[in-house]
Coordinates of C-alpha atoms in Angstrom, one line a residue:
X361 CA 120.0 92.9 92.9
X362 CA 118.7 90.8 96.5
X363 CA 119.4 92.4 99.6
X364 CA 119.3 90.7 102.7
X365 CA 115.8 91.1 104.1
X366 CA 116.1 91.6 108.0
X367 CA 113.9 93.6 109.0
X368 CA 110.3 93.4 109.0
X369 CA 108.2 96.2 107.3
X370 CA 105.4 95.3 109.0
X371 CA 105.2 94.1 112.8
X372 CA 103.8 90.1 112.5
X373 CA 101.2 91.2 114.5
X374 CA 99.3 94.2 113.1
X375 CA 99.5 92.1 109.6
X376 CA 97.5 88.9 110.9
X377 CA 95.2 91.6 112.8
X378 CA 93.7 92.4 109.5
X379 CA 94.6 89.2 107.2
X380 CA 90.9 87.6 108.2
X381 CA 88.8 91.7 107.6
X382 CA 85.9 89.8 105.8
X383 CA 86.6 89.3 101.8
X384 CA 83.5 91.3 101.2
X385 CA 82.2 91.5 98.1
X386 CA 82.2 95.4 97.7
X387 CA 85.6 95.0 97.7
X388 CA 85.6 93.3 94.4
X389 CA 83.1 95.3 93.0
X390 CA 86.1 98.3 93.4
X391 CA 88.8 96.3 91.2
X392 CA 87.8 98.5 88.3
X393 CA 90.2 100.9 90.4
X394 CA 92.8 99.2 89.8
X395 CA 91.6 96.8 86.8
X396 CA 90.9 99.1 82.5
X397 CA 87.8 100.9 84.5
X398 CA 84.6 102.0 81.8
X399 CA 84.5 102.2 78.8
X400 CA 82.8 105.4 78.6
X401 CA 85.0 107.6 78.2
X402 CA 88.4 106.1 77.5
X403 CA 91.5 105.4 75.1
X404 CA 93.6 103.1 74.9
X405 CA 97.1 103.5 73.5
X406 CA 98.5 100.3 71.7
X407 CA 100.5 99.8 68.8
X408 CA 100.8 102.8 66.6
X409 CA 99.3 105.1 68.9
X410 CA 100.8 106.3 71.1
X411 CA 99.4 109.2 74.1
X412 CA 99.1 113.1 74.1
X413 CA 101.5 114.5 75.8
X414 CA 100.2 118.1 75.2
X415 CA 96.4 119.0 73.5
X416 CA 94.9 121.8 72.1
X417 CA 93.2 124.3 73.4
X418 CA 90.9 125.6 70.6
X419 CA 92.3 128.5 70.0
X420 CA 96.1 126.9 68.9
X421 CA 97.5 126.8 72.4
X422 CA 98.8 124.1 73.5
X423 CA 99.0 122.7 77.1
X424 CA 99.4 119.4 78.7
X425 CA 97.4 116.8 78.0
X426 CA 94.8 114.7 80.7
X427 CA 97.2 111.6 82.3
X428 CA 95.4 107.8 80.6
X429 CA 92.7 106.5 81.8
X430 CA 90.1 106.9 84.5
X431 CA 91.1 104.1 86.4
X432 CA 94.5 106.0 87.2
X433 CA 93.1 109.2 88.0
X434 CA 90.6 108.2 90.5
X435 CA 93.8 105.8 91.8
X436 CA 95.8 108.8 92.4
X437 CA 96.8 109.5 96.2
X438 CA 95.7 112.9 97.4
X439 CA 98.6 115.1 97.7
X440 CA 99.7 115.4 101.8
X441 CA 102.1 117.5 103.8
X442 CA 105.5 115.0 104.0
X443 CA 105.4 115.8 108.1
X444 CA 102.6 112.9 108.0
X445 CA 104.9 110.3 107.1
X446 CA 106.9 109.7 110.1
X447 CA 107.9 106.6 109.3
X448 CA 108.1 104.9 106.0
X449 CA 105.8 102.5 107.2
X450 CA 103.0 104.9 106.7
X451 CA 103.8 105.3 103.2
X452 CA 104.0 102.2 101.7
X453 CA 101.0 100.7 104.7
X454 CA 97.9 99.6 102.3
X455 CA 98.5 102.5 100.2
X456 CA 95.9 101.4 98.0
X457 CA 92.8 100.0 99.1
X458 CA 90.2 99.8 97.0
X459 CA 87.5 101.0 99.9
X460 CA 89.4 104.5 101.2
X461 CA 88.0 105.8 98.5
X462 CA 84.5 104.4 97.7
X463 CA 82.7 104.6 101.7
X464 CA 81.1 108.0 100.6
X465 CA 79.5 106.4 98.2
X466 CA 78.5 102.8 100.0
X467 CA 74.6 103.7 100.1
X468 CA 74.8 104.3 96.2
X469 CA 76.2 100.8 95.8
X470 CA 73.3 99.2 97.4
X471 CA 71.4 97.6 94.8
X472 CA 73.8 94.4 93.5
X473 CA 72.6 94.8 89.8
X474 CA 73.8 98.6 89.4
X475 CA 77.2 97.9 91.1
X476 CA 77.9 95.1 88.1
X477 CA 76.4 97.7 85.8
X478 CA 78.7 100.1 87.0
X479 CA 82.3 98.1 86.7
X480 CA 82.1 94.7 84.7
X481 CA 79.1 94.8 82.0
X482 CA 80.3 98.1 80.3
X483 CA 83.4 95.7 79.6
X484 CA 81.3 92.7 78.3
X485 CA 78.8 94.3 76.8
X486 CA 81.6 96.2 74.4
X487 CA 82.7 93.3 71.8
X488 CA 85.8 95.9 70.9
X489 CA 86.7 95.1 74.5
X490 CA 85.8 91.7 75.7
X491 CA 87.2 89.7 72.7
X492 CA 90.9 89.1 72.8
X493 CA 92.2 89.6 69.4
X494 CA 93.2 86.3 67.6
X495 CA 93.4 85.0 64.0
X496 CA 91.3 82.0 65.5
X497 CA 88.2 83.6 66.2
X498 CA 86.8 86.4 68.7
X499 CA 87.4 84.2 72.5
X500 CA 86.3 86.6 76.1
X501 CA 89.6 88.2 77.0
X502 CA 91.6 86.6 80.8
X503 CA 90.8 90.1 82.0
X504 CA 86.5 90.2 81.2
X505 CA 86.7 86.8 81.8
X506 CA 87.8 87.7 85.8
X507 CA 85.2 90.1 85.3
X508 CA 82.1 87.5 84.6
X509 CA 83.3 84.9 87.4
X510 CA 83.7 88.5 89.7
X511 CA 80.1 88.8 89.0
X512 CA 79.1 85.5 89.6
X513 CA 81.0 85.6 92.8
X514 CA 78.6 88.2 94.1
X515 CA 75.7 87.3 92.8
X516 CA 76.2 84.1 94.8
X517 CA 76.8 85.5 97.5
X518 CA 73.6 87.8 97.6
X519 CA 71.8 84.9 96.9
X520 CA 71.0 83.8 100.8
X521 CA 69.2 80.9 98.8
X522 CA 72.6 78.8 97.3
X523 CA 74.4 76.8 99.7
X524 CA 78.2 75.5 98.5
X525 CA 77.1 72.6 96.6
X526 CA 74.7 74.3 93.9
X527 CA 77.0 77.5 93.8
X528 CA 79.5 75.6 91.1
X529 CA 76.2 75.2 88.8
X530 CA 73.7 78.6 89.7
X531 CA 72.7 80.0 86.1
X532 CA 73.1 82.7 85.7
X533 CA 72.0 83.6 82.2
X534 CA 73.0 87.5 82.0
X535 CA 77.2 85.7 82.8
X536 CA 76.6 83.1 80.4
X537 CA 75.2 84.8 77.4
X538 CA 77.6 84.5 74.2
X539 CA 79.9 82.2 75.8
X540 CA 81.8 78.7 75.0
X541 CA 81.0 75.7 77.1
X542 CA 85.7 76.3 77.7
X543 CA 84.5 79.5 78.7
X544 CA 82.0 78.8 81.3
X545 CA 84.0 77.0 83.0
X546 CA 86.5 79.3 83.1
X547 CA 83.9 82.1 84.8
X548 CA 83.0 79.2 87.0
X549 CA 86.5 78.4 88.0
X550 CA 87.0 82.0 88.8
X551 CA 83.9 82.3 90.6
X552 CA 84.5 79.1 93.4
X553 CA 88.1 80.8 93.7
X554 CA 86.7 83.7 94.8
X555 CA 84.6 82.0 96.9
X556 CA 87.0 79.6 98.3
X557 CA 89.0 82.8 99.7
X558 CA 85.6 84.3 100.6
X559 CA 85.7 81.0 103.1
X560 CA 89.5 81.7 104.5
X561 CA 88.8 84.9 106.2
X562 CA 85.6 83.8 107.6
X563 CA 87.2 80.7 109.1
X564 CA 85.7 78.2 106.9
X565 CA 88.3 76.1 106.1
X566 CA 86.5 72.9 104.9
X567 CA 83.8 74.6 102.9
X568 CA 86.2 75.9 101.6
X569 CA 88.5 73.4 100.8
X570 CA 85.7 72.1 99.1
X571 CA 85.6 74.7 96.5
X572 CA 89.3 74.1 96.2
X573 CA 89.1 70.7 95.5
X574 CA 86.5 71.4 92.7
X575 CA 88.7 74.0 90.9
X576 CA 91.1 71.2 91.0
X577 CA 89.9 68.9 89.0
X578 CA 88.9 71.6 86.8
X579 CA 92.4 73.4 86.5
X580 CA 96.1 72.3 85.6
X581 CA 99.9 74.0 85.4
X582 CA 99.6 73.5 81.6
X583 CA 95.5 74.4 80.3
X584 CA 94.6 78.1 79.4
X585 CA 94.9 81.1 81.2
X586 CA 92.0 81.1 83.7
X587 CA 92.5 77.5 84.8
X588 CA 96.6 77.9 85.1
X589 CA 96.1 80.9 86.9
X590 CA 93.9 79.2 89.2
X591 CA 95.6 76.0 90.0
X592 CA 98.1 78.5 91.5
X593 CA 95.8 80.6 93.1
X594 CA 94.0 77.5 94.8
X595 CA 98.1 76.0 95.4
X596 CA 98.5 79.3 97.5
X597 CA 95.1 79.7 99.0
X598 CA 95.7 75.3 99.9
X599 CA 98.9 77.0 101.9
X600 CA 96.8 79.7 103.9
X601 CA 94.6 77.2 105.1
X602 CA 97.4 74.7 106.3
X603 CA 99.4 77.7 107.8
X604 CA 96.3 79.3 109.6
X605 CA 95.0 75.2 111.0
X606 CA 98.4 75.4 112.2
X607 CA 99.7 72.0 109.8
X608 CA 102.4 74.2 109.0
X609 CA 104.4 76.5 110.3
X610 CA 107.2 79.6 109.9
X611 CA 110.3 78.2 110.1
X612 CA 113.9 79.4 109.1
X613 CA 114.0 77.3 106.0
X614 CA 111.0 78.7 104.2
X615 CA 112.3 81.9 104.7
X616 CA 115.2 81.4 103.5
X617 CA 113.6 80.0 100.3
X618 CA 111.9 83.7 100.4
X619 CA 115.0 84.8 100.0
X620 CA 116.6 82.9 97.4
X621 CA 113.0 83.5 95.8
X622 CA 114.5 87.3 95.9
X623 CA 117.9 86.8 94.5
X624 CA 116.2 84.9 91.8
X625 CA 114.1 87.4 91.0
X626 CA 117.3 90.1 90.6
X627 CA 119.5 87.5 88.6
X628 CA 118.2 86.2 86.0
X629 CA 119.0 83.1 84.0
X630 CA 119.1 82.0 80.6
X631 CA 115.3 81.3 80.8
X632 CA 114.7 84.4 82.3
X633 CA 116.5 86.0 79.4
X634 CA 114.7 84.2 76.9
X635 CA 111.1 84.7 78.3
X636 CA 112.9 88.5 77.8
X637 CA 113.7 87.8 74.1
X638 CA 109.8 87.0 73.8
X639 CA 108.0 89.5 75.7
X640 CA 107.6 93.0 73.9
X641 CA 106.9 94.5 77.0
X642 CA 109.9 94.1 79.0
X643 CA 111.8 94.5 75.4
X644 CA 109.7 98.4 75.6
X645 CA 110.2 99.2 78.7
X646 CA 113.6 98.6 78.4
X647 CA 114.7 100.7 75.5
X648 CA 112.2 103.7 76.8
X649 CA 114.4 103.1 79.9
X650 CA 117.5 104.2 78.8
X651 CA 116.0 106.2 76.7
X652 CA 115.2 108.7 79.1
X653 CA 118.2 108.0 81.0
X654 CA 120.4 109.4 77.6
X655 CA 117.9 112.1 77.8
X656 CA 118.8 113.1 80.9
X657 CA 122.5 113.3 80.4
X658 CA 122.6 114.2 77.0
X659 CA 124.8 117.2 75.8
X660 CA 127.5 115.3 78.0
X661 CA 131.0 113.6 76.2
X662 CA 131.6 112.2 79.7
X663 CA 128.6 109.9 81.2
X664 CA 128.8 107.7 84.4
X665 CA 125.6 105.9 85.2
X666 CA 125.2 103.9 89.0
X667 CA 123.8 101.1 88.4
X668 CA 121.5 99.2 90.7
X669 CA 120.5 96.2 88.7
X670 CA 123.2 95.2 86.4
X671 CA 122.5 91.8 85.7
X672 CA 123.7 90.4 82.6
X673 CA 123.3 93.8 81.2
X674 CA 121.3 93.6 78.8
X675 CA 120.7 96.9 78.8
X676 CA 123.9 98.4 79.3
X677 CA 124.6 97.3 75.6
X678 CA 121.3 99.7 74.5
X679 CA 122.9 102.0 76.5
X680 CA 126.3 102.3 75.3
X681 CA 125.3 102.1 71.2
X682 CA 122.6 104.8 71.4
X683 CA 125.5 107.3 73.1
X684 CA 128.3 106.4 70.4
X685 CA 125.2 106.8 67.6
X686 CA 124.7 110.4 69.1
X687 CA 125.2 112.5 66.4
X688 CA 125.5 116.2 68.2
X689 CA 127.4 115.5 70.7
X690 CA 129.7 111.7 70.4
X691 CA 130.9 110.1 73.3
X692 CA 133.8 110.1 75.2
X693 CA 133.5 108.0 77.3
X694 CA 130.6 105.9 79.8
X695 CA 132.0 104.7 83.1
X696 CA 129.2 102.1 85.2
X697 CA 129.3 102.0 88.2
X698 CA 126.8 98.5 89.3
X699 CA 125.2 97.9 92.9
X700 CA 125.7 95.1 94.3
X701 CA 124.8 93.1 97.1
X702 CA 126.7 89.8 96.6
X703 CA 127.4 87.9 93.9
X704 CA 130.4 89.4 92.4
X705 CA 131.9 86.9 90.3
X706 CA 128.3 87.0 88.1
X707 CA 128.6 90.9 88.6
X708 CA 132.5 90.9 87.3
X709 CA 132.1 88.3 84.2
X710 CA 129.2 91.3 83.4
X711 CA 131.2 93.5 83.0
X712 CA 134.4 91.8 81.0
X713 CA 131.2 91.5 78.2
X714 CA 131.1 94.7 78.7
X715 CA 134.3 95.5 78.3
X716 CA 134.1 93.6 75.4
X717 CA 131.0 94.8 73.7
X718 CA 133.2 99.0 74.1
X719 CA 135.9 98.0 72.6
X720 CA 133.7 96.7 69.0
X721 CA 131.6 99.9 68.8
X722 CA 135.0 101.9 69.5
X723 CA 134.1 103.0 72.8
X724 CA 136.2 104.0 75.9
X725 CA 134.4 102.3 78.9
X726 CA 135.2 101.3 82.5
X727 CA 133.5 99.2 84.8
X728 CA 133.6 99.3 88.6
X729 CA 131.8 96.8 90.4
X730 CA 130.5 98.1 93.5
X731 CA 129.5 95.1 96.3
X732 CA 128.4 96.0 99.4
X733 CA 126.8 92.6 101.8
X734 CA 125.2 95.1 104.1
X735 CA 123.6 98.5 102.3
X736 CA 124.3 100.5 105.4
X737 CA 128.1 100.4 104.2
X738 CA 127.1 101.7 101.2
X739 CA 128.7 105.2 100.4
X740 CA 129.2 108.4 98.1
X741 CA 133.4 107.2 98.6
X742 CA 132.6 103.6 96.8
X743 CA 131.6 105.3 93.7
X744 CA 134.8 107.3 91.9
X745 CA 132.8 110.7 90.7
X746 CA 134.0 112.4 88.7
X747 CA 132.5 116.4 88.7
X748 CA 134.0 115.7 84.4
X749 CA 130.8 113.3 84.5
X750 CA 127.1 113.5 83.7
X751 CA 125.8 111.1 86.1
X752 CA 123.1 109.6 85.7
X753 CA 121.5 106.6 87.8
X754 CA 119.3 103.4 86.6
X755 CA 116.9 101.6 88.7
X756 CA 115.0 98.1 87.0
X757 CA 113.0 96.4 89.1
X758 CA 115.4 96.7 92.2
X759 CA 114.2 99.7 94.2
X760 CA 110.8 97.1 95.9
X761 CA 113.1 94.4 97.1
X762 CA 114.0 97.5 99.9
X763 CA 110.6 98.4 101.1
X764 CA 110.4 95.3 103.3
X765 CA 114.1 97.4 105.1
X766 CA 113.2 100.5 105.7
X767 CA 116.9 101.8 107.2
X768 CA 118.5 100.9 103.8
X769 CA 116.0 101.7 101.3
X770 CA 116.6 105.2 103.1
X771 CA 120.4 105.2 102.9
X772 CA 120.0 103.9 99.5
X773 CA 118.2 107.5 98.5
X774 CA 120.2 109.7 100.8
X775 CA 123.8 108.4 99.1
X776 CA 121.8 109.1 95.5
X777 CA 120.9 112.0 96.4
X778 CA 124.6 112.9 98.2
X779 CA 125.6 112.3 94.5
X780 CA 124.0 114.5 93.2
X781 CA 122.7 113.0 89.8
X782 CA 121.3 114.8 86.8
X783 CA 118.4 112.3 86.8
X784 CA 117.4 108.6 87.8
X785 CA 115.4 106.1 85.8
X786 CA 112.8 104.0 88.0
X787 CA 111.0 100.6 86.9
X788 CA 108.9 99.4 89.1
X789 CA 105.8 96.6 88.9
X790 CA 102.6 99.0 89.0
X791 CA 100.8 97.1 90.7
X792 CA 99.7 97.5 95.0
X793 CA 100.2 93.9 96.1
X794 CA 101.8 95.0 99.3
X795 CA 98.6 95.7 101.8
X796 CA 98.2 93.9 104.8
X797 CA 94.3 93.1 103.7
X798 CA 94.3 89.6 102.4
X799 CA 92.0 90.1 100.9
X800 CA 93.3 93.4 98.5
X801 CA 96.4 91.8 97.8
X802 CA 94.1 88.5 96.4
X803 CA 91.9 90.3 94.1
X804 CA 94.6 92.7 92.7
X805 CA 97.3 89.9 92.4
X806 CA 94.7 88.1 90.3
X807 CA 93.9 90.5 87.6
X808 CA 98.0 91.7 88.1
X809 CA 99.1 87.8 87.2
X810 CA 96.2 86.8 85.0
X811 CA 97.9 89.3 82.8
X812 CA 101.1 87.5 82.9
X813 CA 99.7 84.8 82.6
X814 CA 97.6 85.2 79.4
X815 CA 101.2 87.3 77.9
X816 CA 103.1 85.1 78.3
X817 CA 100.0 82.7 75.8
X818 CA 100.0 85.3 73.3
X819 CA 104.0 85.5 73.2
X820 CA 105.5 81.7 73.7
X821 CA 104.5 78.6 72.1
X822 CA 101.9 76.2 75.0
X823 CA 104.2 73.5 75.6
X824 CA 107.6 75.9 75.3
X825 CA 109.8 74.0 78.7
X826 CA 110.7 77.7 79.2
X827 CA 107.0 78.6 80.0
X828 CA 106.4 76.8 82.1
X829 CA 109.2 77.3 84.2
X830 CA 108.5 80.9 84.3
X831 CA 105.0 80.1 85.9
X832 CA 106.4 78.0 88.2
X833 CA 109.3 79.1 89.3
X834 CA 108.8 83.0 89.5
X835 CA 104.7 83.4 89.2
X836 CA 103.8 80.4 91.0
X837 CA 105.7 81.2 93.9
X838 CA 104.8 85.1 93.8
X839 CA 101.4 84.3 94.4
X840 CA 102.6 82.2 96.9
X841 CA 103.8 85.3 98.6
X842 CA 101.2 87.5 98.1
X843 CA 98.4 84.8 99.3
X844 CA 99.7 82.9 101.5
X845 CA 102.9 84.8 103.0
X846 CA 103.3 87.0 105.6
X847 CA 105.9 88.5 107.6
X848 CA 109.5 88.9 106.2
X849 CA 108.8 85.6 104.7
X850 CA 106.5 87.4 102.1
X851 CA 108.8 88.9 99.6
X852 CA 106.4 90.0 97.5
X853 CA 105.4 94.0 97.9
X854 CA 105.1 96.5 94.9
X855 CA 103.3 99.6 95.2
X856 CA 102.0 101.7 92.8
X857 CA 103.5 104.8 90.6
X858 CA 101.8 107.0 93.2
X859 CA 103.6 105.6 96.7
X860 CA 106.9 106.0 94.9
X861 CA 106.2 109.7 94.2
X862 CA 105.2 110.8 98.1
X863 CA 108.7 108.4 98.8
X864 CA 110.9 109.9 96.2
X865 CA 109.5 113.7 97.1
X866 CA 111.2 113.3 100.8
X867 CA 114.6 113.6 98.6
X868 CA 113.4 116.9 96.7
X869 CA 112.8 114.2 93.7
X870 CA 111.0 115.7 90.9
X871 CA 109.0 114.1 88.7
X872 CA 110.6 115.0 85.2
X873 CA 108.3 114.6 81.8
X874 CA 109.4 111.6 79.6
X875 CA 110.3 112.6 75.9
X876 CA 108.0 111.8 73.4
X877 CA 111.8 109.4 72.1
X878 CA 111.0 106.9 75.1
X879 CA 107.5 106.6 73.8
X880 CA 107.7 106.0 70.9
X881 CA 111.0 103.6 71.3
X882 CA 107.9 101.6 73.3
X883 CA 106.0 101.7 70.6
X884 CA 109.1 100.8 67.4
X885 CA 109.7 97.5 69.7
X886 CA 106.0 96.0 70.7
X887 CA 105.7 96.5 66.1
X888 CA 108.1 94.0 66.0
X889 CA 105.6 91.3 68.2
X890 CA 103.1 90.3 66.9
X891 CA 100.8 90.2 69.9
X892 CA 102.4 93.2 70.4
X893 CA 99.1 95.0 69.8
X894 CA 98.1 94.0 72.8
X895 CA 100.3 96.5 74.9
X896 CA 99.0 99.5 75.9
X897 CA 100.4 103.0 77.4
X898 CA 99.2 105.4 78.9
X899 CA 100.5 108.3 80.9
X900 CA 100.4 108.9 85.2
X901 CA 101.3 112.3 85.6
X902 CA 104.3 112.3 83.5
X903 CA 105.4 108.7 84.0
X904 CA 104.3 106.1 81.2
X905 CA 102.4 103.0 83.0
X906 CA 102.7 100.1 79.9
X907 CA 100.3 97.4 80.5
X908 CA 98.6 94.4 78.9
X909 CA 95.4 94.3 76.8
X910 CA 94.6 97.4 80.1
X911 CA 96.1 96.3 82.6
X912 CA 99.1 98.1 84.6
X913 CA 102.0 96.0 84.7
X914 CA 105.0 98.3 85.0
X915 CA 105.7 101.8 85.1
X916 CA 108.6 103.8 84.5
X917 CA 109.6 107.2 85.7
X918 CA 112.3 109.3 85.3
X919 CA 113.4 112.0 88.3
X920 CA 116.0 114.6 89.2
X921 CA 117.0 115.8 92.3
X922 CA 116.5 119.4 93.6

C-alpha cells in the first residue's frame, strides 16, 4: 500500500544542517550496536535451534528468558514519559544514534587498537563466526569483510602520514592474515568506500571522486556481494557529490520517481514474487506473522482481518488454510478488508483470486476493498464491522511508508484503535535508516544491504536475471535514497522496533509475546531451503527479530489494545 508522500517529516534545512557532520571513526567503531556485536556471551539462533521463551531459575521455576543478543539490549530506547513526545518528529528523529549511548565512554575509546579489539577482532578471530558455510570451502562472510574494511578505515584515519594515493595500498598485516587475494581486494574496496564517504562529509569532493574511481574499477553489478554492494554505494555517493556541488538539483520529476519507487515496493510484480519464493527469511516472516494473527483470533468462528498490505494476497491464502485447519474451532466465515490508496484494479483482481481459492477449500469468504486516495479520508464506517466477528489487523512493511506523513500515520492508528481489534500484527524492517545524520545512515545501510546482497548470493543462481533486476531496481534505488536523497526525495525511512514501541504506546497498545508456534513456523520454513541455516531468529522483548547471519533484517511483533 503506497500513500502519497506530500508532507515532509523533517524540514529540509534541518536535514542539511546535519548532513555534513564529520565521518568520525568513532561512529564506525560503534556499529556493533547495529550488527551482531561481540562474540562473548552471545547465542545465535539458527535452523534447528529456536530461542528459549523461558528459562529455569535453578529451583524448577520458569521465568522469562533474557532477550536476544547483547546489541539488542544495548540498542533499546530508554523509557521516557510519553508527554515528552509533543509530536512524532521527536519520536522518529535520529532514534538510534550510535554515539548517543557511548558519549560517556569517549575517553575509554581513545586508543584505536583497543577500540578495534572490541568491535572487530572477536568476530574475525573466531573461525565459526567469520566463515561462510559453503561446500566449496570456508570464506570470510560479507559482514566480516565489511568489519575488516572498517578496521583499515580506522587505521587509515589514525595514520597522519598517509595520503590518498597510499591509502589503498598501505599494508595492515593484522587485517589480511589468512585472507585470499580476492578477500583482500574486497576489504580494500570497503575501506576506500568509507574513506570516500569521509571526504564527502569534509566537502573534499575531488579527493572523494578519486577514491570512487578506484572503487568503480574493481566493483561491478555482477560481482560478488561486496563488489555489488560497493558498486551501488559508489553510484549513490557520486549522486550526493553532484547534488552538493550543484551539478544536479531536486526537481518535481525526481520526487515523482521517488514516489514511483514507494509504489513498486508496496505492489510487487512477478519478479518480486519470484524473489519471495526463493527467500527463506521473508517466507519465514510471512508464516510466523500469519500464525501470530491466528493466535490473536483463536476460538472464533467468524473472523474479520483488516489487511493494510494485501498486495497479491499470498499471505491471505496461508491465513485461509490455517483457519480451516483449526481442529477445535472450525471457521464459519472469513472477511478480509483490504485497505489501499490506489491500484483499485489490482486489489479487485487479488480479491477474485482469494475468492476462488476460498471456494476450493470450502471456506465461506467475503472480500471488502477499501480504496482511499488520502488516508485522512479513511474512517471506521468503511470497515463494515460486525460485533460477532473477531477482528485482527495485519500490516507487513506498510507503516514505514507513512513515517514522513505524521498526520496520516496518526489518523490510520486512531481508526484502527477505534475499531477495537483483538490483535494487530506488524512486520517492519529491523534497522534505523531514518537518521537525518548522513554518517549514521551510511554505516547502518552498509551492513543492512550487505546482508541483503549476501542473502541473494546464497539463495539464487549468480546468473539469475531476477536477482540482477531486484538489486538494481530495489536495492540500488534504496541505497541511493539513503545516501544521496534529502527531504521528500528520501522515501526510505525505516526505524527500529524500539521506535515503533514508543509510537504504539501513544495508542494504548501493549506488546504481546509471540507463541512458540510462531517460532516453530519460522523454523519449519527455513528448513526447506539449503541456505536456511543462515537465517537467525532472536527475541527483542516479546517480538522476533529475523536476520541473515546475525544481521537484523526484519522484525515481527503482535499488539493488543487497552
